[in-house]
Amino acid sequence: MDYEAIICEKFPTCNVEVIKPDVFEIDQLVEYITDDIVVYKPHSVMVYRHMIRFLMNVGERGKIYYLEGFSDEDLKIVHAGLLKFTWKSDTKINLFKNSNPDRDVLGL
């Protein structure tokens, strides 16, 4: 399934990145995403299990990460890393760890 095309169609004002497990080690992935939090400066980050969406102010381009093929253990490490990184920042994390973003967000 071409998740990038589906997400781009559903969220045309967001940059979309589909990441598979063989691209980064988990610690590098967390660092990669948190670097984008610094760059994009979202007011909040919605984490739907394996989909991460930066919520921006009106008129600003957001970012969506779709983590395809990651295990639940890997996702827990990513979620914990994001929570730790944003603990004392203005960016709020909304974690929906039991959601199914394919159904709940993308309507697949």
PDB file of N, CA and C in Angstrom:
ATOM      1  N   MET A   1       0.847  -1.172   0.000  1.00  0.00           N
ATOM      2  CA  MET A   1       0.000   0.000   0.000  1.00  0.00           C
ATOM      3  C   MET A   1       0.896   1.239   0.000  1.00  0.00           C
ATOM      4  N   ASP A   2       0.534   2.226  -0.790  1.00  0.00           N
ATOM      5  CA  ASP A   2       1.312   3.456  -0.891  1.00  0.00           C
ATOM      6  C   ASP A   2       0.813   4.471   0.149  1.00  0.00           C
ATOM      7  N   TYR A   3       1.323   4.319   1.379  1.00  0.00           N
ATOM      8  CA  TYR A   3       0.872   5.172   2.470  1.00  0.00           C
ATOM      9  C   TYR A   3       1.203   6.637   2.224  1.00  0.00           C
ATOM     10  N   GLU A   4       2.335   6.900   1.613  1.00  0.00           N
ATOM     11  CA  GLU A   4       2.721   8.289   1.366  1.00  0.00           C
ATOM     12  C   GLU A   4       1.683   8.996   0.495  1.00  0.00           C
ATOM     13  N   ALA A   5       1.244   8.366  -0.566  1.00  0.00           N
ATOM     14  CA  ALA A   5       0.243   8.973  -1.459  1.00  0.00           C
ATOM     15  C   ALA A   5      -1.100   9.140  -0.746  1.00  0.00           C
ATOM     16  N   ILE A   6      -1.496   8.133   0.023  1.00  0.00           N
ATOM     17  CA  ILE A   6      -2.770   8.195   0.753  1.00  0.00           C
ATOM     18  C   ILE A   6      -2.752   9.335   1.762  1.00  0.00           C
ATOM     19  N   ILE A   7      -1.667   9.452   2.509  1.00  0.00           N
ATOM     20  CA  ILE A   7      -1.572  10.495   3.540  1.00  0.00           C
ATOM     21  C   ILE A   7      -1.471  11.873   2.892  1.00  0.00           C
ATOM     22  N   CYS A   8      -0.707  11.997   1.816  1.00  0.00           N
ATOM     23  CA  CYS A   8      -0.597  13.288   1.120  1.00  0.00           C
ATOM     24  C   CYS A   8      -1.944  13.758   0.598  1.00  0.00           C
ATOM     25  N   GLU A   9      -2.753  12.823   0.132  1.00  0.00           N
ATOM     26  CA  GLU A   9      -4.083  13.180  -0.362  1.00  0.00           C
ATOM     27  C   GLU A   9      -4.992  13.627   0.776  1.00  0.00           C
ATOM     28  N   LYS A  10      -4.915  12.937   1.904  1.00  0.00           N
ATOM     29  CA  LYS A  10      -5.761  13.249   3.065  1.00  0.00           C
ATOM     30  C   LYS A  10      -5.293  14.523   3.780  1.00  0.00           C
ATOM     31  N   PHE A  11      -3.982  14.756   3.807  1.00  0.00           N
ATOM     32  CA  PHE A  11      -3.400  15.914   4.507  1.00  0.00           C
ATOM     33  C   PHE A  11      -2.491  16.687   3.545  1.00  0.00           C
ATOM     34  N   PRO A  12      -3.053  17.445   2.612  1.00  0.00           N
ATOM     35  CA  PRO A  12      -2.235  18.117   1.586  1.00  0.00           C
ATOM     36  C   PRO A  12      -1.323  19.216   2.125  1.00  0.00           C
ATOM     37  N   THR A  13      -1.549  19.677   3.346  1.00  0.00           N
ATOM     38  CA  THR A  13      -0.706  20.739   3.898  1.00  0.00           C
ATOM     39  C   THR A  13       0.418  20.192   4.779  1.00  0.00           C
ATOM     40  N   CYS A  14       0.697  18.898   4.652  1.00  0.00           N
ATOM     41  CA  CYS A  14       1.750  18.285   5.465  1.00  0.00           C
ATOM     42  C   CYS A  14       2.802  17.625   4.589  1.00  0.00           C
ATOM     43  N   ASN A  15       4.039  17.708   5.034  1.00  0.00           N
ATOM     44  CA  ASN A  15       5.108  16.902   4.444  1.00  0.00           C
ATOM     45  C   ASN A  15       4.974  15.508   5.044  1.00  0.00           C
ATOM     46  N   VAL A  16       5.085  14.494   4.222  1.00  0.00           N
ATOM     47  CA  VAL A  16       4.876  13.121   4.682  1.00  0.00           C
ATOM     48  C   VAL A  16       6.158  12.323   4.487  1.00  0.00           C
ATOM     49  N   GLU A  17       6.468  11.520   5.501  1.00  0.00           N
ATOM     50  CA  GLU A  17       7.635  10.654   5.420  1.00  0.00           C
ATOM     51  C   GLU A  17       7.257   9.274   5.951  1.00  0.00           C
ATOM     52  N   VAL A  18       7.369   8.268   5.104  1.00  0.00           N
ATOM     53  CA  VAL A  18       7.140   6.882   5.504  1.00  0.00           C
ATOM     54  C   VAL A  18       8.505   6.279   5.813  1.00  0.00           C
ATOM     55  N   ILE A  19       8.634   5.748   7.024  1.00  0.00           N
ATOM     56  CA  ILE A  19       9.919   5.196   7.469  1.00  0.00           C
ATOM     57  C   ILE A  19       9.729   3.723   7.802  1.00  0.00           C
ATOM     58  N   LYS A  20      10.638   2.893   7.302  1.00  0.00           N
ATOM     59  CA  LYS A  20      10.622   1.454   7.587  1.00  0.00           C
ATOM     60  C   LYS A  20      11.763   1.130   8.546  1.00  0.00           C
ATOM     61  N   PRO A  21      11.669   0.009   9.279  1.00  0.00           N
ATOM     62  CA  PRO A  21      12.655  -0.328  10.310  1.00  0.00           C
ATOM     63  C   PRO A  21      14.103  -0.396   9.851  1.00  0.00           C
ATOM     64  N   ASP A  22      14.352  -0.694   8.603  1.00  0.00           N
ATOM     65  CA  ASP A  22      15.737  -0.855   8.166  1.00  0.00           C
ATOM     66  C   ASP A  22      16.446   0.460   7.842  1.00  0.00           C
ATOM     67  N   VAL A  23      15.760   1.585   7.976  1.00  0.00           N
ATOM     68  CA  VAL A  23      16.354   2.882   7.651  1.00  0.00           C
ATOM     69  C   VAL A  23      17.202   3.413   8.814  1.00  0.00           C
ATOM     70  N   PHE A  24      16.668   3.370  10.023  1.00  0.00           N
ATOM     71  CA  PHE A  24      17.346   3.892  11.211  1.00  0.00           C
ATOM     72  C   PHE A  24      17.335   2.857  12.323  1.00  0.00           C
ATOM     73  N   GLU A  25      18.299   2.967  13.236  1.00  0.00           N
ATOM     74  CA  GLU A  25      18.171   2.283  14.513  1.00  0.00           C
ATOM     75  C   GLU A  25      17.173   3.097  15.327  1.00  0.00           C
ATOM     76  N   ILE A  26      16.552   2.499  16.317  1.00  0.00           N
ATOM     77  CA  ILE A  26      15.471   3.159  17.053  1.00  0.00           C
ATOM     78  C   ILE A  26      15.938   4.465  17.690  1.00  0.00           C
ATOM     79  N   ASP A  27      17.100   4.478  18.335  1.00  0.00           N
ATOM     80  CA  ASP A  27      17.588   5.708  18.962  1.00  0.00           C
ATOM     81  C   ASP A  27      17.809   6.809  17.935  1.00  0.00           C
ATOM     82  N   GLN A  28      18.308   6.430  16.759  1.00  0.00           N
ATOM     83  CA  GLN A  28      18.505   7.407  15.684  1.00  0.00           C
ATOM     84  C   GLN A  28      17.171   7.928  15.168  1.00  0.00           C
ATOM     85  N   LEU A  29      16.170   7.060  15.118  1.00  0.00           N
ATOM     86  CA  LEU A  29      14.840   7.468  14.670  1.00  0.00           C
ATOM     87  C   LEU A  29      14.244   8.496  15.623  1.00  0.00           C
ATOM     88  N   VAL A  30      14.356   8.244  16.911  1.00  0.00           N
ATOM     89  CA  VAL A  30      13.843   9.193  17.905  1.00  0.00           C
ATOM     90  C   VAL A  30      14.550  10.536  17.744  1.00  0.00           C
ATOM     91  N   GLU A  31      15.855  10.516  17.581  1.00  0.00           N
ATOM     92  CA  GLU A  31      16.618  11.752  17.399  1.00  0.00           C
ATOM     93  C   GLU A  31      16.201  12.470  16.112  1.00  0.00           C
ATOM     94  N   TYR A  32      15.988  11.718  15.055  1.00  0.00           N
ATOM     95  CA  TYR A  32      15.567  12.280  13.771  1.00  0.00           C
ATOM     96  C   TYR A  32      14.225  13.008  13.899  1.00  0.00           C
ATOM     97  N   ILE A  33      13.265  12.374  14.583  1.00  0.00           N
ATOM     98  CA  ILE A  33      11.950  12.987  14.760  1.00  0.00           C
ATOM     99  C   ILE A  33      12.031  14.193  15.689  1.00  0.00           C
ATOM    100  N   THR A  34      12.790  14.081  16.770  1.00  0.00           N
ATOM    101  CA  THR A  34      12.888  15.211  17.701  1.00  0.00           C
ATOM    102  C   THR A  34      13.628  16.393  17.059  1.00  0.00           C
ATOM    103  N   ASP A  35      14.568  16.127  16.160  1.00  0.00           N
ATOM    104  CA  ASP A  35      15.206  17.228  15.423  1.00  0.00           C
ATOM    105  C   ASP A  35      14.169  17.992  14.611  1.00  0.00           C
ATOM    106  N   ASP A  36      13.225  17.273  14.004  1.00  0.00           N
ATOM    107  CA  ASP A  36      12.162  17.944  13.253  1.00  0.00           C
ATOM    108  C   ASP A  36      11.207  18.698  14.161  1.00  0.00           C
ATOM    109  N   ILE A  37      11.024  18.245  15.391  1.00  0.00           N
ATOM    110  CA  ILE A  37      10.203  19.006  16.345  1.00  0.00           C
ATOM    111  C   ILE A  37      10.847  20.366  16.583  1.00  0.00           C
ATOM    112  N   VAL A  38      12.160  20.394  16.693  1.00  0.00           N
ATOM    113  CA  VAL A  38      12.887  21.654  16.881  1.00  0.00           C
ATOM    114  C   VAL A  38      12.732  22.544  15.648  1.00  0.00           C
ATOM    115  N   VAL A  39      12.825  21.958  14.458  1.00  0.00           N
ATOM    116  CA  VAL A  39      12.743  22.725  13.212  1.00  0.00           C
ATOM    117  C   VAL A  39      11.326  23.231  12.947  1.00  0.00           C
ATOM    118  N   TYR A  40      10.334  22.350  13.051  1.00  0.00           N
ATOM    119  CA  TYR A  40       8.951  22.704  12.719  1.00  0.00           C
ATOM    120  C   TYR A  40       8.263  23.517  13.815  1.00  0.00           C
ATOM    121  N   LYS A  41       8.633  23.299  15.068  1.00  0.00           N
ATOM    122  CA  LYS A  41       8.030  23.973  16.221  1.00  0.00           C
ATOM    123  C   LYS A  41       6.507  23.806  16.268  1.00  0.00           C
ATOM    124  N   PRO A  42       6.023  22.551  16.265  1.00  0.00           N
ATOM    125  CA  PRO A  42       4.572  22.342  16.344  1.00  0.00           C
ATOM    126  C   PRO A  42       4.045  22.713  17.725  1.00  0.00           C
ATOM    127  N   HIS A  43       2.764  23.097  17.806  1.00  0.00           N
ATOM    128  CA  HIS A  43       2.205  23.379  19.131  1.00  0.00           C
ATOM    129  C   HIS A  43       1.852  22.083  19.848  1.00  0.00           C
ATOM    130  N   SER A  44       1.598  21.021  19.072  1.00  0.00           N
ATOM    131  CA  SER A  44       1.417  19.701  19.674  1.00  0.00           C
ATOM    132  C   SER A  44       1.738  18.615  18.656  1.00  0.00           C
ATOM    133  N   VAL A  45       1.960  17.428  19.190  1.00  0.00           N
ATOM    134  CA  VAL A  45       2.291  16.273  18.371  1.00  0.00           C
ATOM    135  C   VAL A  45       1.284  15.178  18.707  1.00  0.00           C
ATOM    136  N   MET A  46       0.560  14.743  17.683  1.00  0.00           N
ATOM    137  CA  MET A  46      -0.409  13.662  17.851  1.00  0.00           C
ATOM    138  C   MET A  46       0.294  12.355  17.488  1.00  0.00           C
ATOM    139  N   VAL A  47       0.318  11.416  18.424  1.00  0.00           N
ATOM    140  CA  VAL A  47       0.975  10.130  18.190  1.00  0.00           C
ATOM    141  C   VAL A  47      -0.105   9.051  18.184  1.00  0.00           C
ATOM    142  N   TYR A  48      -0.409   8.557  16.991  1.00  0.00           N
ATOM    143  CA  TYR A  48      -1.392   7.496  16.811  1.00  0.00           C
ATOM    144  C   TYR A  48      -0.639   6.197  16.535  1.00  0.00           C
ATOM    145  N   ARG A  49      -0.185   5.557  17.567  1.00  0.00           N
ATOM    146  CA  ARG A  49       0.573   4.312  17.486  1.00  0.00           C
ATOM    147  C   ARG A  49       1.728   4.405  16.503  1.00  0.00           C
ATOM    148  N   HIS A  50       1.545   4.128  15.213  1.00  0.00           N
ATOM    149  CA  HIS A  50       2.656   4.170  14.254  1.00  0.00           C
ATOM    150  C   HIS A  50       2.570   5.355  13.292  1.00  0.00           C
ATOM    151  N   MET A  51       1.740   6.342  13.621  1.00  0.00           N
ATOM    152  CA  MET A  51       1.679   7.567  12.835  1.00  0.00           C
ATOM    153  C   MET A  51       1.860   8.755  13.765  1.00  0.00           C
ATOM    154  N   ILE A  52       2.755   9.647  13.393  1.00  0.00           N
ATOM    155  CA  ILE A  52       3.071  10.811  14.216  1.00  0.00           C
ATOM    156  C   ILE A  52       2.781  12.050  13.382  1.00  0.00           C
ATOM    157  N   ARG A  53       1.936  12.943  13.925  1.00  0.00           N
ATOM    158  CA  ARG A  53       1.520  14.129  13.178  1.00  0.00           C
ATOM    159  C   ARG A  53       1.810  15.389  13.981  1.00  0.00           C
ATOM    160  N   PHE A  54       2.521  16.327  13.351  1.00  0.00           N
ATOM    161  CA  PHE A  54       2.800  17.614  13.981  1.00  0.00           C
ATOM    162  C   PHE A  54       1.632  18.553  13.681  1.00  0.00           C
ATOM    163  N   LEU A  55       1.018  19.097  14.714  1.00  0.00           N
ATOM    164  CA  LEU A  55      -0.054  20.070  14.542  1.00  0.00           C
ATOM    165  C   LEU A  55       0.545  21.463  14.582  1.00  0.00           C
ATOM    166  N   MET A  56       0.250  22.216  13.538  1.00  0.00           N
ATOM    167  CA  MET A  56       0.858  23.532  13.361  1.00  0.00           C
ATOM    168  C   MET A  56      -0.208  24.616  13.432  1.00  0.00           C
ATOM    169  N   ASN A  57       0.234  25.858  13.478  1.00  0.00           N
ATOM    170  CA  ASN A  57      -0.686  26.978  13.383  1.00  0.00           C
ATOM    171  C   ASN A  57      -1.225  27.066  11.956  1.00  0.00           C
ATOM    172  N   VAL A  58      -2.357  27.700  11.786  1.00  0.00           N
ATOM    173  CA  VAL A  58      -2.986  27.841  10.471  1.00  0.00           C
ATOM    174  C   VAL A  58      -2.008  28.502   9.498  1.00  0.00           C
ATOM    175  N   GLY A  59      -1.911  27.924   8.311  1.00  0.00           N
ATOM    176  CA  GLY A  59      -1.033  28.475   7.282  1.00  0.00           C
ATOM    177  C   GLY A  59       0.382  27.930   7.288  1.00  0.00           C
ATOM    178  N   GLU A  60       0.747  27.175   8.319  1.00  0.00           N
ATOM    179  CA  GLU A  60       2.085  26.588   8.382  1.00  0.00           C
ATOM    180  C   GLU A  60       2.023  25.131   7.947  1.00  0.00           C
ATOM    181  N   ARG A  61       3.040  24.705   7.243  1.00  0.00           N
ATOM    182  CA  ARG A  61       3.104  23.328   6.742  1.00  0.00           C
ATOM    183  C   ARG A  61       3.546  22.392   7.870  1.00  0.00           C
ATOM    184  N   GLY A  62       2.804  21.318   8.072  1.00  0.00           N
ATOM    185  CA  GLY A  62       3.100  20.358   9.127  1.00  0.00           C
ATOM    186  C   GLY A  62       3.926  19.193   8.628  1.00  0.00           C
ATOM    187  N   LYS A  63       4.032  18.179   9.452  1.00  0.00           N
ATOM    188  CA  LYS A  63       4.828  16.988   9.123  1.00  0.00           C
ATOM    189  C   LYS A  63       4.100  15.774   9.666  1.00  0.00           C
ATOM    190  N   ILE A  64       4.109  14.700   8.889  1.00  0.00           N
ATOM    191  CA  ILE A  64       3.551  13.420   9.332  1.00  0.00           C
ATOM    192  C   ILE A  64       4.583  12.334   9.079  1.00  0.00           C
ATOM    193  N   TYR A  65       4.822  11.534  10.105  1.00  0.00           N
ATOM    194  CA  TYR A  65       5.663  10.349   9.983  1.00  0.00           C
ATOM    195  C   TYR A  65       4.756   9.139  10.051  1.00  0.00           C
ATOM    196  N   TYR A  66       4.944   8.202   9.137  1.00  0.00           N
ATOM    197  CA  TYR A  66       4.237   6.927   9.184  1.00  0.00           C
ATOM    198  C   TYR A  66       5.310   5.866   9.356  1.00  0.00           C
ATOM    199  N   LEU A  67       5.310   5.202  10.507  1.00  0.00           N
ATOM    200  CA  LEU A  67       6.332   4.205  10.834  1.00  0.00           C
ATOM    201  C   LEU A  67       5.804   2.831  10.434  1.00  0.00           C
ATOM    202  N   GLU A  68       6.138   2.409   9.230  1.00  0.00           N
ATOM    203  CA  GLU A  68       5.598   1.183   8.651  1.00  0.00           C
ATOM    204  C   GLU A  68       6.444  -0.028   9.033  1.00  0.00           C
ATOM    205  N   GLY A  69       5.788  -1.021   9.634  1.00  0.00           N
ATOM    206  CA  GLY A  69       6.465  -2.285   9.917  1.00  0.00           C
ATOM    207  C   GLY A  69       7.238  -2.351  11.221  1.00  0.00           C
ATOM    208  N   PHE A  70       7.058  -1.395  12.107  1.00  0.00           N
ATOM    209  CA  PHE A  70       7.767  -1.407  13.384  1.00  0.00           C
ATOM    210  C   PHE A  70       7.008  -2.275  14.390  1.00  0.00           C
ATOM    211  N   SER A  71       7.746  -2.941  15.268  1.00  0.00           N
ATOM    212  CA  SER A  71       7.127  -3.761  16.309  1.00  0.00           C
ATOM    213  C   SER A  71       6.545  -2.861  17.401  1.00  0.00           C
ATOM    214  N   ASP A  72       5.660  -3.441  18.204  1.00  0.00           N
ATOM    215  CA  ASP A  72       5.084  -2.684  19.321  1.00  0.00           C
ATOM    216  C   ASP A  72       6.162  -2.232  20.296  1.00  0.00           C
ATOM    217  N   GLU A  73       7.173  -3.058  20.522  1.00  0.00           N
ATOM    218  CA  GLU A  73       8.275  -2.688  21.423  1.00  0.00           C
ATOM    219  C   GLU A  73       9.048  -1.484  20.874  1.00  0.00           C
ATOM    220  N   ASP A  74       9.319  -1.490  19.571  1.00  0.00           N
ATOM    221  CA  ASP A  74      10.002  -0.355  18.950  1.00  0.00           C
ATOM    222  C   ASP A  74       9.171   0.916  19.069  1.00  0.00           C
ATOM    223  N   LEU A  75       7.865   0.782  18.846  1.00  0.00           N
ATOM    224  CA  LEU A  75       6.983   1.954  18.943  1.00  0.00           C
ATOM    225  C   LEU A  75       6.951   2.510  20.363  1.00  0.00           C
ATOM    226  N   LYS A  76       6.994   1.621  21.370  1.00  0.00           N
ATOM    227  CA  LYS A  76       7.025   2.076  22.765  1.00  0.00           C
ATOM    228  C   LYS A  76       8.287   2.892  23.032  1.00  0.00           C
ATOM    229  N   ILE A  77       9.414   2.471  22.468  1.00  0.00           N
ATOM    230  CA  ILE A  77      10.666   3.211  22.642  1.00  0.00           C
ATOM    231  C   ILE A  77      10.577   4.579  21.970  1.00  0.00           C
ATOM    232  N   VAL A  78       9.994   4.629  20.774  1.00  0.00           N
ATOM    233  CA  VAL A  78       9.821   5.909  20.074  1.00  0.00           C
ATOM    234  C   VAL A  78       8.915   6.829  20.880  1.00  0.00           C
ATOM    235  N   HIS A  79       7.786   6.313  21.354  1.00  0.00           N
ATOM    236  CA  HIS A  79       6.851   7.122  22.137  1.00  0.00           C
ATOM    237  C   HIS A  79       7.522   7.658  23.404  1.00  0.00           C
ATOM    238  N   ALA A  80       8.257   6.795  24.104  1.00  0.00           N
ATOM    239  CA  ALA A  80       8.951   7.219  25.330  1.00  0.00           C
ATOM    240  C   ALA A  80       9.988   8.290  25.015  1.00  0.00           C
ATOM    241  N   GLY A  81      10.709   8.145  23.923  1.00  0.00           N
ATOM    242  CA  GLY A  81      11.701   9.146  23.533  1.00  0.00           C
ATOM    243  C   GLY A  81      11.069  10.495  23.224  1.00  0.00           C
ATOM    244  N   LEU A  82       9.916  10.479  22.562  1.00  0.00           N
ATOM    245  CA  LEU A  82       9.223  11.733  22.267  1.00  0.00           C
ATOM    246  C   LEU A  82       8.709  12.392  23.541  1.00  0.00           C
ATOM    247  N   LEU A  83       8.152  11.584  24.442  1.00  0.00           N
ATOM    248  CA  LEU A  83       7.666  12.132  25.714  1.00  0.00           C
ATOM    249  C   LEU A  83       8.810  12.725  26.532  1.00  0.00           C
ATOM    250  N   LYS A  84       9.926  12.028  26.570  1.00  0.00           N
ATOM    251  CA  LYS A  84      11.093  12.517  27.314  1.00  0.00           C
ATOM    252  C   LYS A  84      11.621  13.817  26.714  1.00  0.00           C
ATOM    253  N   PHE A  85      11.710  13.877  25.387  1.00  0.00           N
ATOM    254  CA  PHE A  85      12.234  15.061  24.710  1.00  0.00           C
ATOM    255  C   PHE A  85      11.358  16.291  24.950  1.00  0.00           C
ATOM    256  N   THR A  86      10.056  16.119  24.946  1.00  0.00           N
ATOM    257  CA  THR A  86       9.142  17.268  25.064  1.00  0.00           C
ATOM    258  C   THR A  86       8.708  17.550  26.500  1.00  0.00           C
ATOM    259  N   TRP A  87       9.257  16.839  27.449  1.00  0.00           N
ATOM    260  CA  TRP A  87       8.832  16.963  28.850  1.00  0.00           C
ATOM    261  C   TRP A  87       8.791  18.406  29.334  1.00  0.00           C
ATOM    262  N   LYS A  88       9.830  19.182  29.081  1.00  0.00           N
ATOM    263  CA  LYS A  88       9.889  20.556  29.587  1.00  0.00           C
ATOM    264  C   LYS A  88       9.800  21.587  28.464  1.00  0.00           C
ATOM    265  N   SER A  89       9.168  21.212  27.358  1.00  0.00           N
ATOM    266  CA  SER A  89       9.047  22.157  26.252  1.00  0.00           C
ATOM    267  C   SER A  89       7.609  22.635  26.125  1.00  0.00           C
ATOM    268  N   ASP A  90       7.394  23.571  25.231  1.00  0.00           N
ATOM    269  CA  ASP A  90       6.045  24.075  24.971  1.00  0.00           C
ATOM    270  C   ASP A  90       5.248  23.139  24.069  1.00  0.00           C
ATOM    271  N   THR A  91       5.910  22.193  23.450  1.00  0.00           N
ATOM    272  CA  THR A  91       5.235  21.243  22.573  1.00  0.00           C
ATOM    273  C   THR A  91       4.578  20.162  23.422  1.00  0.00           C
ATOM    274  N   LYS A  92       3.315  19.936  23.189  1.00  0.00           N
ATOM    275  CA  LYS A  92       2.577  18.924  23.937  1.00  0.00           C
ATOM    276  C   LYS A  92       2.452  17.652  23.107  1.00  0.00           C
ATOM    277  N   ILE A  93       2.580  16.512  23.762  1.00  0.00           N
ATOM    278  CA  ILE A  93       2.428  15.208  23.110  1.00  0.00           C
ATOM    279  C   ILE A  93       1.065  14.642  23.495  1.00  0.00           C
ATOM    280  N   ASN A  94       0.284  14.257  22.503  1.00  0.00           N
ATOM    281  CA  ASN A  94      -0.987  13.566  22.718  1.00  0.00           C
ATOM    282  C   ASN A  94      -0.790  12.146  22.221  1.00  0.00           C
ATOM    283  N   LEU A  95      -0.728  11.201  23.144  1.00  0.00           N
ATOM    284  CA  LEU A  95      -0.393   9.823  22.821  1.00  0.00           C
ATOM    285  C   LEU A  95      -1.650   8.954  22.803  1.00  0.00           C
ATOM    286  N   PHE A  96      -1.931   8.392  21.645  1.00  0.00           N
ATOM    287  CA  PHE A  96      -3.043   7.465  21.470  1.00  0.00           C
ATOM    288  C   PHE A  96      -2.437   6.116  21.079  1.00  0.00           C
ATOM    289  N   LYS A  97      -1.745   5.481  22.022  1.00  0.00           N
ATOM    290  CA  LYS A  97      -0.928   4.310  21.719  1.00  0.00           C
ATOM    291  C   LYS A  97      -1.735   3.087  21.289  1.00  0.00           C
ATOM    292  N   ASN A  98      -3.012   3.022  21.600  1.00  0.00           N
ATOM    293  CA  ASN A  98      -3.823   1.876  21.219  1.00  0.00           C
ATOM    294  C   ASN A  98      -4.701   2.149  20.001  1.00  0.00           C
ATOM    295  N   SER A  99      -4.502   3.279  19.365  1.00  0.00           N
ATOM    296  CA  SER A  99      -5.328   3.609  18.203  1.00  0.00           C
ATOM    297  C   SER A  99      -4.834   2.873  16.966  1.00  0.00           C
ATOM    298  N   ASN A 100      -5.689   2.820  15.985  1.00  0.00           N
ATOM    299  CA  ASN A 100      -5.331   2.253  14.691  1.00  0.00           C
ATOM    300  C   ASN A 100      -5.408   3.394  13.677  1.00  0.00           C
ATOM    301  N   PRO A 101      -4.286   4.052  13.381  1.00  0.00           N
ATOM    302  CA  PRO A 101      -4.343   5.216  12.506  1.00  0.00           C
ATOM    303  C   PRO A 101      -4.826   4.894  11.097  1.00  0.00           C
ATOM    304  N   ASP A 102      -4.598   3.673  10.639  1.00  0.00           N
ATOM    305  CA  ASP A 102      -5.085   3.307   9.315  1.00  0.00           C
ATOM    306  C   ASP A 102      -6.599   3.435   9.244  1.00  0.00           C
ATOM    307  N   ARG A 103      -7.270   3.019  10.283  1.00  0.00           N
ATOM    308  CA  ARG A 103      -8.730   3.094  10.329  1.00  0.00           C
ATOM    309  C   ARG A 103      -9.196   4.441  10.893  1.00  0.00           C
ATOM    310  N   ASP A 104      -8.686   4.831  12.063  1.00  0.00           N
ATOM    311  CA  ASP A 104      -9.192   5.992  12.790  1.00  0.00           C
ATOM    312  C   ASP A 104      -8.869   7.324  12.106  1.00  0.00           C
ATOM    313  N   VAL A 105      -7.688   7.451  11.503  1.00  0.00           N
ATOM    314  CA  VAL A 105      -7.258   8.725  10.935  1.00  0.00           C
ATOM    315  C   VAL A 105      -7.358   8.720   9.412  1.00  0.00           C
ATOM    316  N   LEU A 106      -6.895   7.641   8.785  1.00  0.00           N
ATOM    317  CA  LEU A 106      -6.848   7.591   7.332  1.00  0.00           C
ATOM    318  C   LEU A 106      -8.118   7.016   6.704  1.00  0.00           C
ATOM    319  N   GLY A 107      -8.964   6.380   7.498  1.00  0.00           N
ATOM    320  CA  GLY A 107     -10.219   5.831   6.988  1.00  0.00           C
ATOM    321  C   GLY A 107     -10.043   4.646   6.052  1.00  0.00           C
ATOM    322  N   LEU A 108      -8.987   3.867   6.250  1.00  0.00           N
ATOM    323  CA  LEU A 108      -8.753   2.698   5.380  1.00  0.00           C
ATOM    324  C   LEU A 108      -9.457   1.468   5.902  1.00  0.00           C
TER     325      LEU A 108
END
